[in-house]
XYZ file of C-alpha atoms in Angstrom:
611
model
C -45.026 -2.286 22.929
C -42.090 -1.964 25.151
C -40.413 1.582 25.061
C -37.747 2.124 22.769
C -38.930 -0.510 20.171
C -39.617 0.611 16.635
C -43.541 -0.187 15.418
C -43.406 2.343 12.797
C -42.291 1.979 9.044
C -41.968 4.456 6.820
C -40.631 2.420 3.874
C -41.917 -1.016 3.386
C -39.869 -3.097 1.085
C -39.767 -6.563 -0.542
C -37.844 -7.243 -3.825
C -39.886 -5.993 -6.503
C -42.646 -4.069 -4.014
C -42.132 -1.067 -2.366
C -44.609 1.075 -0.001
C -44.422 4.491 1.359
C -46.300 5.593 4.459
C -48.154 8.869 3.287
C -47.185 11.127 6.140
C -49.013 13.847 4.913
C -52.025 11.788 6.342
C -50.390 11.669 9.740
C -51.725 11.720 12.758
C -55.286 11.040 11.633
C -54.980 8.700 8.786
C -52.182 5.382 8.549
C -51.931 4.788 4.412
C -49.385 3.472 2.463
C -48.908 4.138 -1.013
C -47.273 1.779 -3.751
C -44.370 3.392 -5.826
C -44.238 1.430 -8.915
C -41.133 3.221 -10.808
C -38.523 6.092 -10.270
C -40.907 8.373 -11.475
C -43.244 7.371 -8.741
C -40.501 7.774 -6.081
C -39.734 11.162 -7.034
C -43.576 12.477 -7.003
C -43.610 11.198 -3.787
C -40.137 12.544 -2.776
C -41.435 15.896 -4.119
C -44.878 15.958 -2.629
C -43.284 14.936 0.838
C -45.037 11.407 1.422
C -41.464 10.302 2.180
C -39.225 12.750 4.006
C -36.666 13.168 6.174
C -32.880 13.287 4.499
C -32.301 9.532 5.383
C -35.401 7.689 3.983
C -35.902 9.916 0.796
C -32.308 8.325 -0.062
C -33.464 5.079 0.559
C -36.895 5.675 -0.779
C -35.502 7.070 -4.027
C -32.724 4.025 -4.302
C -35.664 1.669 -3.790
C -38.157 2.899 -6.182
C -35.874 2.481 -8.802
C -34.580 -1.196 -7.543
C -38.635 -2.044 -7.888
C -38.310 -0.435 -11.886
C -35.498 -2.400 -12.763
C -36.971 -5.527 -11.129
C -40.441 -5.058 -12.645
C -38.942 -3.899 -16.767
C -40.939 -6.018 -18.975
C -37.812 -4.843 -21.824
C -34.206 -5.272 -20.003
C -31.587 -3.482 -21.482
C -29.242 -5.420 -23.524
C -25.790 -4.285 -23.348
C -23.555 -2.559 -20.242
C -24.005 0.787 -21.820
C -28.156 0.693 -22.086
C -28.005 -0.904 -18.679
C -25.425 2.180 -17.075
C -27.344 4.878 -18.612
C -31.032 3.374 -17.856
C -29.905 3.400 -13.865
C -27.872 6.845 -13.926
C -30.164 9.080 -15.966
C -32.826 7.884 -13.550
C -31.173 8.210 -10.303
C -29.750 12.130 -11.569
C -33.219 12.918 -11.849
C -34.244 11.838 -8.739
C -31.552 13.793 -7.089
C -33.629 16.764 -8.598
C -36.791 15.735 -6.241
C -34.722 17.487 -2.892
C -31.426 18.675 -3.972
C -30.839 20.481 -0.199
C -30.891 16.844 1.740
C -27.287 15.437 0.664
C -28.123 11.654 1.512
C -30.081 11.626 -1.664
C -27.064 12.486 -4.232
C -24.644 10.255 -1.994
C -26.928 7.548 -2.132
C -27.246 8.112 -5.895
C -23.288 8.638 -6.450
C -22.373 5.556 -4.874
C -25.253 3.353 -6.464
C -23.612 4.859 -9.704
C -19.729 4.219 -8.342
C -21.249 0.475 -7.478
C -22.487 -0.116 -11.269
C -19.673 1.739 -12.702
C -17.476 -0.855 -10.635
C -19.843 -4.059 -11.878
C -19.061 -2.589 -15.562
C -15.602 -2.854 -15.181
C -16.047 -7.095 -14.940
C -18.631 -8.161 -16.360
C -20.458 -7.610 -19.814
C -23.579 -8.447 -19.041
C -26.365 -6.018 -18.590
C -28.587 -8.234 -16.604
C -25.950 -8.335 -14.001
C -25.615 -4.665 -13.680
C -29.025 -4.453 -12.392
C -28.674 -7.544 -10.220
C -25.837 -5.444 -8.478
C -27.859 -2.797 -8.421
C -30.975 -3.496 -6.450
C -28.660 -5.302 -4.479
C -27.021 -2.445 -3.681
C -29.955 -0.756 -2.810
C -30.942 -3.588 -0.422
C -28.452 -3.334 1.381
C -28.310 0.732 2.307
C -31.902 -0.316 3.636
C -30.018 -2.368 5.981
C -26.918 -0.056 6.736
C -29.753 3.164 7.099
C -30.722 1.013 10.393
C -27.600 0.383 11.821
C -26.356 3.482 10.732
C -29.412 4.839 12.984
C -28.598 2.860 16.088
C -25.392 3.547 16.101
C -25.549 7.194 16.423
C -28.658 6.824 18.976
C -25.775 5.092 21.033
C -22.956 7.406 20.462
C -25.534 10.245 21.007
C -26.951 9.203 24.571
C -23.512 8.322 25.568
C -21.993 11.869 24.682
C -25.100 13.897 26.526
C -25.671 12.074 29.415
C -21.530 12.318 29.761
C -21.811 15.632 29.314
C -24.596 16.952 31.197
C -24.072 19.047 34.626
C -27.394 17.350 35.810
C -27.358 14.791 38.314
C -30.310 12.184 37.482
C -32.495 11.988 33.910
C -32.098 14.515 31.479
C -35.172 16.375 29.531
C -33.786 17.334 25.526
C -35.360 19.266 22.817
C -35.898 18.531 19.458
C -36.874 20.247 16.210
C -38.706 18.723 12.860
C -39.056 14.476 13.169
C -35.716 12.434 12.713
C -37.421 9.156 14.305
C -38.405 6.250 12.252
C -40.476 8.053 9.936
C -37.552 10.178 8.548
C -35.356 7.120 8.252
C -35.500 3.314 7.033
C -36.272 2.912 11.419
C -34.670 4.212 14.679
C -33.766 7.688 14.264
C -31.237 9.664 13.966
C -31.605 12.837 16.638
C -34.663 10.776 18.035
C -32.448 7.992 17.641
C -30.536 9.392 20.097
C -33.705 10.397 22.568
C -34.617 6.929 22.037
C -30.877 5.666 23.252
C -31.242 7.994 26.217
C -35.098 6.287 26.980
C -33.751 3.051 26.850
C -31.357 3.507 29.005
C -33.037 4.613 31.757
C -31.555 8.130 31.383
C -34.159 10.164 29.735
C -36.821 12.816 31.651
C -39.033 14.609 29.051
C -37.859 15.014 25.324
C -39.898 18.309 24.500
C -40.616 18.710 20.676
C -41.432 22.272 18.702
C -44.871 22.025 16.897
C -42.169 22.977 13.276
C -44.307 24.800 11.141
C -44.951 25.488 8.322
C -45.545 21.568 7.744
C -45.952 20.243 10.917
C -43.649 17.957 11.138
C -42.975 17.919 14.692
C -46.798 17.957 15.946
C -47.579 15.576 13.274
C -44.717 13.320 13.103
C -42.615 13.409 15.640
C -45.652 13.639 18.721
C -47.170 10.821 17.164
C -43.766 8.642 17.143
C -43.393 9.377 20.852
C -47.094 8.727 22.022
C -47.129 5.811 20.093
C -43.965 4.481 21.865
C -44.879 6.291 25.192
C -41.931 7.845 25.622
C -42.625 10.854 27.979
C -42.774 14.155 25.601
C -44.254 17.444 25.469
C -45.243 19.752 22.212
C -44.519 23.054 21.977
C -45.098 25.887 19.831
C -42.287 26.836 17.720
C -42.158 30.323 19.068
C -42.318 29.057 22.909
C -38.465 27.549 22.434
C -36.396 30.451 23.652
C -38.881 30.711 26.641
C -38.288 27.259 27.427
C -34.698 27.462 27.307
C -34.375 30.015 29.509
C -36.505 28.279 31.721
C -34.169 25.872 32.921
C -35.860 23.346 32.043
C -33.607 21.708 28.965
C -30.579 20.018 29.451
C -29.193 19.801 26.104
C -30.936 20.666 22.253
C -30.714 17.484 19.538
C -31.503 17.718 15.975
C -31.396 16.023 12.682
C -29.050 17.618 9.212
C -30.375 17.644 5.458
C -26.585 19.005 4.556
C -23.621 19.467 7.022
C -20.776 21.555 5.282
C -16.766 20.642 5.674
C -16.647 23.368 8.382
C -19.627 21.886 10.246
C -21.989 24.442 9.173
C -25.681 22.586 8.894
C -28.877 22.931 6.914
C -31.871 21.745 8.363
C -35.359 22.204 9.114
C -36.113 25.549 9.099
C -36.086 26.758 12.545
C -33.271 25.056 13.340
C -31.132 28.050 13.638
C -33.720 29.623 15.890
C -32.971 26.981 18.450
C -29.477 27.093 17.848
C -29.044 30.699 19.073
C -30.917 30.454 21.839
C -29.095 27.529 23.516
C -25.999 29.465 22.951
C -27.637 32.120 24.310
C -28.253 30.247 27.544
C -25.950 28.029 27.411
C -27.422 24.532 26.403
C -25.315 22.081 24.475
C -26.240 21.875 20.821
C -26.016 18.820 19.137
C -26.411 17.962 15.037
C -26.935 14.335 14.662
C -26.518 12.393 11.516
C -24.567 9.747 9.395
C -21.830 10.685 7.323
C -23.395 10.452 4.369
C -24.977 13.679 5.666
C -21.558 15.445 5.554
C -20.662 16.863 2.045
C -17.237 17.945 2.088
C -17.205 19.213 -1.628
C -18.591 22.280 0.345
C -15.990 24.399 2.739
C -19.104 26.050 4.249
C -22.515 26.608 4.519
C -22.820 29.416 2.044
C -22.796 26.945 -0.748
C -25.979 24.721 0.442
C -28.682 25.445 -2.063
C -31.508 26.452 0.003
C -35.026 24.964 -1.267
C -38.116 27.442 -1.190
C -41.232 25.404 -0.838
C -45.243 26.433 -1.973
C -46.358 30.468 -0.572
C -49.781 28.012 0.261
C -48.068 26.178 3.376
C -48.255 29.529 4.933
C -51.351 31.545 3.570
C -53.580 28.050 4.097
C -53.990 26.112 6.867
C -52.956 22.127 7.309
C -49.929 22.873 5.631
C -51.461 24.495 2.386
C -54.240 21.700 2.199
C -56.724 23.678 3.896
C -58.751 26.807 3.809
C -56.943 29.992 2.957
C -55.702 31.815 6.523
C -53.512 34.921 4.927
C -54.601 38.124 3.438
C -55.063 37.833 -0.248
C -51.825 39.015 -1.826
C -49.471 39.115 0.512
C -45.871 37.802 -0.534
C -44.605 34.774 0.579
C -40.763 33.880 1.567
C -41.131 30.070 2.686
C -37.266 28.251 2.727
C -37.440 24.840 3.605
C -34.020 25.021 5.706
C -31.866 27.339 7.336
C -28.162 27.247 7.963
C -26.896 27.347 11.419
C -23.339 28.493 11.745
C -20.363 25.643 13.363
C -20.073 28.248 15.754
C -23.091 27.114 17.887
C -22.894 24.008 17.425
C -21.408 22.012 20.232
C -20.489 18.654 18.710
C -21.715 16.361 15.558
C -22.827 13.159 16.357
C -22.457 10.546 13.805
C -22.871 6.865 13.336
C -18.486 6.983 13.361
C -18.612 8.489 16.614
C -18.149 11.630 17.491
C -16.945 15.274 15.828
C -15.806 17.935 18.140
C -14.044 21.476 17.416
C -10.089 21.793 17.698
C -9.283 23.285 21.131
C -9.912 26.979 20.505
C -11.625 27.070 16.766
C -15.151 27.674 16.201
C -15.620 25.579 13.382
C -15.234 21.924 12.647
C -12.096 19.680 11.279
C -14.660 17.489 9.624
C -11.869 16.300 6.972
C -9.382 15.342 9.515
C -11.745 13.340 11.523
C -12.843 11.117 7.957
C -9.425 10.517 7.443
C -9.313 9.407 10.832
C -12.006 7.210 11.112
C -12.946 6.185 7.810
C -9.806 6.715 6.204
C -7.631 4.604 7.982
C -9.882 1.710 8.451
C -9.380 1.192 4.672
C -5.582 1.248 5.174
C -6.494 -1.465 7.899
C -8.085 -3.965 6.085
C -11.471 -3.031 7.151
C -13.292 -1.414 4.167
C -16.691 -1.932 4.954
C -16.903 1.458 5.869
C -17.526 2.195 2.157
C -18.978 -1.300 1.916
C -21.896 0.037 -0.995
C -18.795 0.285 -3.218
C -16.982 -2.615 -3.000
C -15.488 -4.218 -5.829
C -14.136 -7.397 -4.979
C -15.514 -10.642 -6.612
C -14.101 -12.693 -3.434
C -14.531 -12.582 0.024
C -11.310 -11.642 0.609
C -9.574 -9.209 2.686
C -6.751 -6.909 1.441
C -2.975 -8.735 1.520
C -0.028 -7.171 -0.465
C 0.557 -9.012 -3.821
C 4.155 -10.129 -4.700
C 5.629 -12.092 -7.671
C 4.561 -15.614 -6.074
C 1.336 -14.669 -4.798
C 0.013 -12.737 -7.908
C -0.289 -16.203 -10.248
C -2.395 -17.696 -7.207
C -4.219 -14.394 -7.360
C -5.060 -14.695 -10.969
C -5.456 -18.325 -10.967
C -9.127 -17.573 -8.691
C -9.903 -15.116 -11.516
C -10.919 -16.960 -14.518
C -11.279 -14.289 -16.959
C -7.448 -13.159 -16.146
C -6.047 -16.935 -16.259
C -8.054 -17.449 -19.782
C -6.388 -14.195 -21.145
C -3.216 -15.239 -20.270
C -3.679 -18.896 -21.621
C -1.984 -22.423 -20.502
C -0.047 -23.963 -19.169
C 0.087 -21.500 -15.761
C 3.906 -22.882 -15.751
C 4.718 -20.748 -18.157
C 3.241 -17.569 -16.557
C 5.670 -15.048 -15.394
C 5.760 -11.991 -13.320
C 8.213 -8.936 -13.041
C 8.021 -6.382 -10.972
C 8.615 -3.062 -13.171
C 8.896 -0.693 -9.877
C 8.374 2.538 -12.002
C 5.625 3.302 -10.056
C 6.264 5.938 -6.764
C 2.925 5.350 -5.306
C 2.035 1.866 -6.607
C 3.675 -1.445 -7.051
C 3.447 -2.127 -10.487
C 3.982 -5.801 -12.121
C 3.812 -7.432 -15.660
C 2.650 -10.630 -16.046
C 3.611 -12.295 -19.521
C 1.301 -15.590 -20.670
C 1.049 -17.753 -23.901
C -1.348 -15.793 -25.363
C -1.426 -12.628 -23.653
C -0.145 -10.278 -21.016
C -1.128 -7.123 -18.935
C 0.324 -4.872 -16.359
C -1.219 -5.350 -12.631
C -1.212 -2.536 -10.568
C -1.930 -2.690 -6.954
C -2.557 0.506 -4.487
C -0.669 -0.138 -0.565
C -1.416 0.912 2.406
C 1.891 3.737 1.869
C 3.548 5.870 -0.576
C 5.700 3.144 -2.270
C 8.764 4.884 -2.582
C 8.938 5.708 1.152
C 7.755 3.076 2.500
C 4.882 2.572 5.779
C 6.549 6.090 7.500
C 4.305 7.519 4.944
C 0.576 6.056 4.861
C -1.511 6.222 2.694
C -5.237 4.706 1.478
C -5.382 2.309 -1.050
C -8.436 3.410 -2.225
C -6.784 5.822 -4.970
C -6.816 2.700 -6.705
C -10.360 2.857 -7.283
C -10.660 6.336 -8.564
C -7.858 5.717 -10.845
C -9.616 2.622 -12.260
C -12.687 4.599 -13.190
C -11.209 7.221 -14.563
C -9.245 5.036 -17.108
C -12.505 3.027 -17.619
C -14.458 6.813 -18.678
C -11.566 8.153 -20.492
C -11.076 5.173 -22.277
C -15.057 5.145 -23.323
C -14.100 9.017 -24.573
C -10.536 8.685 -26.094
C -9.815 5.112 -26.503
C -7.122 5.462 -28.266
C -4.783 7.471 -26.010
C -6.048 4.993 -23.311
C -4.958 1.513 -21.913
C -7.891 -1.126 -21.760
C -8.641 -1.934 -18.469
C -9.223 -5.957 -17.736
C -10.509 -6.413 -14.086
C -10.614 -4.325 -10.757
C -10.806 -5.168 -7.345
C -11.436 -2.582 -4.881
C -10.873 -4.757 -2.104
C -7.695 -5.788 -3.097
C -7.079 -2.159 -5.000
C -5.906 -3.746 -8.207
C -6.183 -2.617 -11.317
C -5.421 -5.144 -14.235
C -4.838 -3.465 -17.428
C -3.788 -3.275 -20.958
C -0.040 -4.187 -21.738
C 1.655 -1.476 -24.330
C 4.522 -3.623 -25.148
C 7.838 -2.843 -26.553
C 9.192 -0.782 -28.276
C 6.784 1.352 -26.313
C 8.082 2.682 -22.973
C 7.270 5.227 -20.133
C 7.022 8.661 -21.752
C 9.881 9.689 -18.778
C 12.076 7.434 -19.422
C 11.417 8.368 -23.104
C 12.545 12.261 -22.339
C 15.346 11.107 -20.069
C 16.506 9.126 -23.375
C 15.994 12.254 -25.398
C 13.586 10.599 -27.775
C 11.933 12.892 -29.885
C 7.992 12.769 -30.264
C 6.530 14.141 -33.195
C 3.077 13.239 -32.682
C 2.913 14.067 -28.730
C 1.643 17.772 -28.837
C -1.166 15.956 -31.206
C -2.270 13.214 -29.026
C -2.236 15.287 -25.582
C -4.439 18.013 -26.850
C -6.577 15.101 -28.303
C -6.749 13.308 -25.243
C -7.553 16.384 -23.121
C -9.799 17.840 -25.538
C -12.655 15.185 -25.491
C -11.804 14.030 -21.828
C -11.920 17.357 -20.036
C -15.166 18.471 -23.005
C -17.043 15.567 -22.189
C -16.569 15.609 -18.578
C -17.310 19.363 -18.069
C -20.331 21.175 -17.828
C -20.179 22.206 -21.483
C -21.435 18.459 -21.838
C -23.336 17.082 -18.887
C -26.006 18.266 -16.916
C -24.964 20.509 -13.332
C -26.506 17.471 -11.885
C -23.936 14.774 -12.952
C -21.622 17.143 -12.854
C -22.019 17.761 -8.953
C -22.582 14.421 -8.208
C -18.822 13.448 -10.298
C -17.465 16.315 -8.320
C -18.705 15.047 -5.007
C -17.281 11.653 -5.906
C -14.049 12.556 -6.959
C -13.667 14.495 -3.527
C -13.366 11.226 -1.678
C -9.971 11.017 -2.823
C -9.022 13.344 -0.551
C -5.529 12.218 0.244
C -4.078 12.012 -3.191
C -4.926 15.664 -3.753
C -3.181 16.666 -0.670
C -0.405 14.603 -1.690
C -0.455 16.450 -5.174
C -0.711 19.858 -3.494
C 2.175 19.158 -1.153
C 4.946 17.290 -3.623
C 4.355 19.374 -6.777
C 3.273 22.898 -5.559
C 4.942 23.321 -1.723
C 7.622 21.130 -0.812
C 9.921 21.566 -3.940
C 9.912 25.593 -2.721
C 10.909 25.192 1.019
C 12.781 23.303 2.997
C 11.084 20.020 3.924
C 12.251 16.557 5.308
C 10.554 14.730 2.586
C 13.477 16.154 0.294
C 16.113 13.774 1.829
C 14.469 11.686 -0.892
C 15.969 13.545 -3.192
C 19.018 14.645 -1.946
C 22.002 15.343 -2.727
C 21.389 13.576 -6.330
C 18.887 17.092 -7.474
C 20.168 19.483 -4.847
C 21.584 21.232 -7.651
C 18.252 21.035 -9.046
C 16.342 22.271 -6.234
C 19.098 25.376 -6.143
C 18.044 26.711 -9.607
C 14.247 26.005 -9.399
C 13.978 28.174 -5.427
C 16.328 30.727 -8.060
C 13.715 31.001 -10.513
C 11.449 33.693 -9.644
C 9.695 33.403 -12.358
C 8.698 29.629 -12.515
C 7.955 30.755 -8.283
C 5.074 32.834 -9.745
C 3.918 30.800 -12.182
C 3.568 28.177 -9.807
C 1.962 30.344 -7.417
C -0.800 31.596 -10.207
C -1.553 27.573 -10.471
C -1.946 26.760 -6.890
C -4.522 29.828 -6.385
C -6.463 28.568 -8.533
């Protein structure tokens, strides 16, 4: 085998078959076990046959794709169909809740199905989309892989003060068999091989489990790329030796800050390369970055079995310890943004601010990710998308919305013949949103589509079209808990970021124009608290497990710009001066005078933003 190539599998996968190398048998012994069901995917999840942050996502999305192939009984409607393929992937985000891959894999797989729900009513379908969804992170996990091994060898061989090949270090195995194939920090040793640039990659021995003698040695010999094991305790020594150019590992959980859990030991490393002065590197895909955290205090830190350390081959062998001794075994550790010199990912690359020791991890996904949705390009969330067309995003208007709904069938039967008798008006009540209603024969409905800007600006002020989506499935869950108090919604495309909904015609109107008129609302008080009473219930903690819970939490913090937007219109401009107010002046600078007056609303306001 040529250098560089990847032999090894650590997931095989055909639709409706799915194998696991047991690397718990590794070095000595090559078996693969079949996983069957979800169930089986989390025993094996749990018992470590699969590990590694990247492949226990795809393991765990893939066990379940095999399930819902394989079900002799197939759920009949949407909602047996949802809650079959979320109450199964919430339990396997219980099998290793420290590596964050596995409840992003299992919130978008849920966000994709959620999306399929919103167009189609039947059940088979949704788990069509499903293990096609899974399918394809297989296939992203692998680019994803080779794109950081790129970035990676790129960024230390750029970096390095060393004139000829380089020799790195490593920690724990993040090679092929931590990830669908490639790597990610070995990824990046293997980029470095391949291109002619690499010395000696040494790797620590990473006890308690092994994983580096076992795993990662075995990767390397097998691929003969020129490597050396150490003990764990012989890395400082080394360091100081001269000897290392530059330190590379993997991430289970990378906070907002850049603060990183990882293999225990990790840390270790980290502070002595700072120590002497050796580039540190974290290397891992975004959907290693959880940005519902601000640091690494909040990464739950799994403890694994006292038996990895009081018996040998990893707690499989003979007792080694003195007979009750006490045991602290974490799996991770956290090691602080501080000493870490740069995060590479499969996006590029994440560097510190000039003269901060931590990270501006939000500010480079709005960046990179971000704008490429306000571009056009939105495979970067391409698990998620919601289109039923290969079509890239264009701005609707009057004309082009009928040819729009004309290629959706279930929108042009709604609205009913003859099309020449369709019409469109553009409402404009909408600051954010361009907002239409199109009137049929039989039928009409309001289409709302998300731009690339704040409407009511204009393209001085951009913004992602992706609120769209998060708006469309919140008004799809609230209207499942309160359907009363909430419009229907028809049809979404994420691609497009339209939402098609429910028409309340006249003589209902916008409750602010309603005020402005000085209409009086009797039942108002009544409906609100009935609305928010079973939406915010049922969608707090009082009601669903901490698992869903986090995972809607981490979702919802993808929409990342509208909160800012929230923050910086409702609770800071209005109370300073700002040159976003010209939008608003002079017509409420009389307004704005008695509001920056009242020191009292100035508290109140201040008591809501703290919190």
């Amino acid at each position: 085998m040529a250098a560089g190539e990847v032999g090894l599998q650590a997931i095989r996968y055909s639709r409706g078959r799915l194998q696991l190398l047991d690397q718990r048998k590794l070095p000595l012994e090559t078996i693969y076990i079949d996983v069957y069901d979800s169930s089986g995917g989390w025993h094996a999840i749990q018992d470590m046959v699969v590990r590694g942050a990247p492949a226990i996502a795809i393991a765990a999305a893939l066990s379940l794709a095999v399930e819902a192939v394989n079900l002799e009984t197939k759920p009949t409607s949407l909602d047996e169909a949802l809650h079959f393929l979320h109450t199964r992937l919430d339990h396997l985000v219980t099998s290793r809740p420290t590596a964050v891959n596995l409840l992003d894999a299992a919130t978008k797989l849920k966000n994709k199905t959620s999306d399929a729900a919103l167009r189609t009513s039947n059940a088979a379908e949704i788990l069509v989309v499903y293990v096609d969804a899974a399918e394809a992170m297989l296939a992203a996990d692998i680019a994803s892989n080779k794109a950081i091994g790129d970035y990676g060898a790129d960024l230390i061989s750029g970096q390095s003060k060393r004139d000829g090949k380089l020799s790195v270090l490593t920690h724990c195995n993040t090679g092929s068999l931590a990830t669908a194939a490639y790597g990610t920090a070995l990824g990046v040793i293997r980029s470095l091989n391949l291109q002619g640039k690499l010395n000696t990659v040494y790797c620590t021995e990473t006890r308690p489990f092994n994983q580096g003698s076992r795993l990662t040695a075995y990767e390397l010999v097998y691929e003969k790329i020129p490597a050396v094991l150490i003990a764990d305790s012989a890395a400082a020594a080394l360091q100081s030796s001269g000897k290392i150019d530059a330190v590379v590992v993997g991430a289970d959980r990378i906070a907002s800050n850049g603060d990183t859990a990882n293999k225990i030991g990790t840390y270790n490393l980290a502070l002595a390369a700072f120590h002497h002065g050796i580039p540190f590197y974290v290397a891992a895909p975004l959907t290693s970055i959880d940005t519902a955290l601000s640091s690494g205090d909040s990464i739950v830190i799994e403890e694994r079995s006292s038996k990895e350390l009081t018996h040998s081959h990893a707690g499989h062998g003979p007792q080694v310890a003195a007979s009750g001794i006490s045991v602290w075994n974490p799996a991770f550790d956290i090691t602080p943004a501080k000493l870490i010199t740069a995060i590479i990912t499969d996006k590029g690359i994440i560097t510190k601010p000039e003269g901060s020791l931590v990270f501006d991890i939000l500010g480079f996904l709005n960046a990179h990710v971000v704008s490429n949705i306000s571009n056009g390009d939105l495979n970067c969330r391409q698990e998620e998308s919601g289109s039923d067309h290969d079509e890239k995003f264009y701005i609707l208007n009057s004309a082009t919305i009928i040819q729009y709904i004309k290629k959706h069938s279930s929108l042009a039967s709604k609205l009913g013949s003859p099309e020449s008798d369709w019409k469109v008006q553009e409402v404009g009540d909408g600051n954010l949103n361009f907002v239409y209603i199109v009137e049929g024969t039989a039928a009409s409905f309001v289409l709302k589509q998300a731009v690339p800007y704040v409407r009511c600006v204009g393209e001085s002020w951009p913004m992602t079209p992706d609120r769209a989506y998060f708006e469309a499935i919140t008004l799809k869950k609230h209207g499942a808990l309160c359907p009363q108090h909430v419009p229907e919604i028809y049809h979404f495309d994420r691609t497009m970021s339209a939402i098609v909904m429910q028409y309340l015609e006249p003589p209902h109107i916008i409750l602010r124009k309603g005020f402005i008129k000085g209409i009086y609302y009797p039942c108002l008080a009544e409906h609100m608290s009935e609305y928010m009473a079973r939406t915010l219930f049922f969608t707090s903690l009082l009601a669903i497990s901490t698992t869903t819970h986090r995972s809607a939490v981490a979702e919802f913090c993808g929409n990342v710009q509208l909160c800012r937007l929230t923050e910086q219109v409702i609770f800071t401009e209005p109370y300073m001066e700002s040159s976003n107010n010209r939008w608003t002046s002079p017509q409420l600078d009389e307004d704005v005078r008695a509001l920056r007056d009242d020191e009292i609303l100035k508290v109140e306001v201040a008591g809501l933003k703290a919190k």
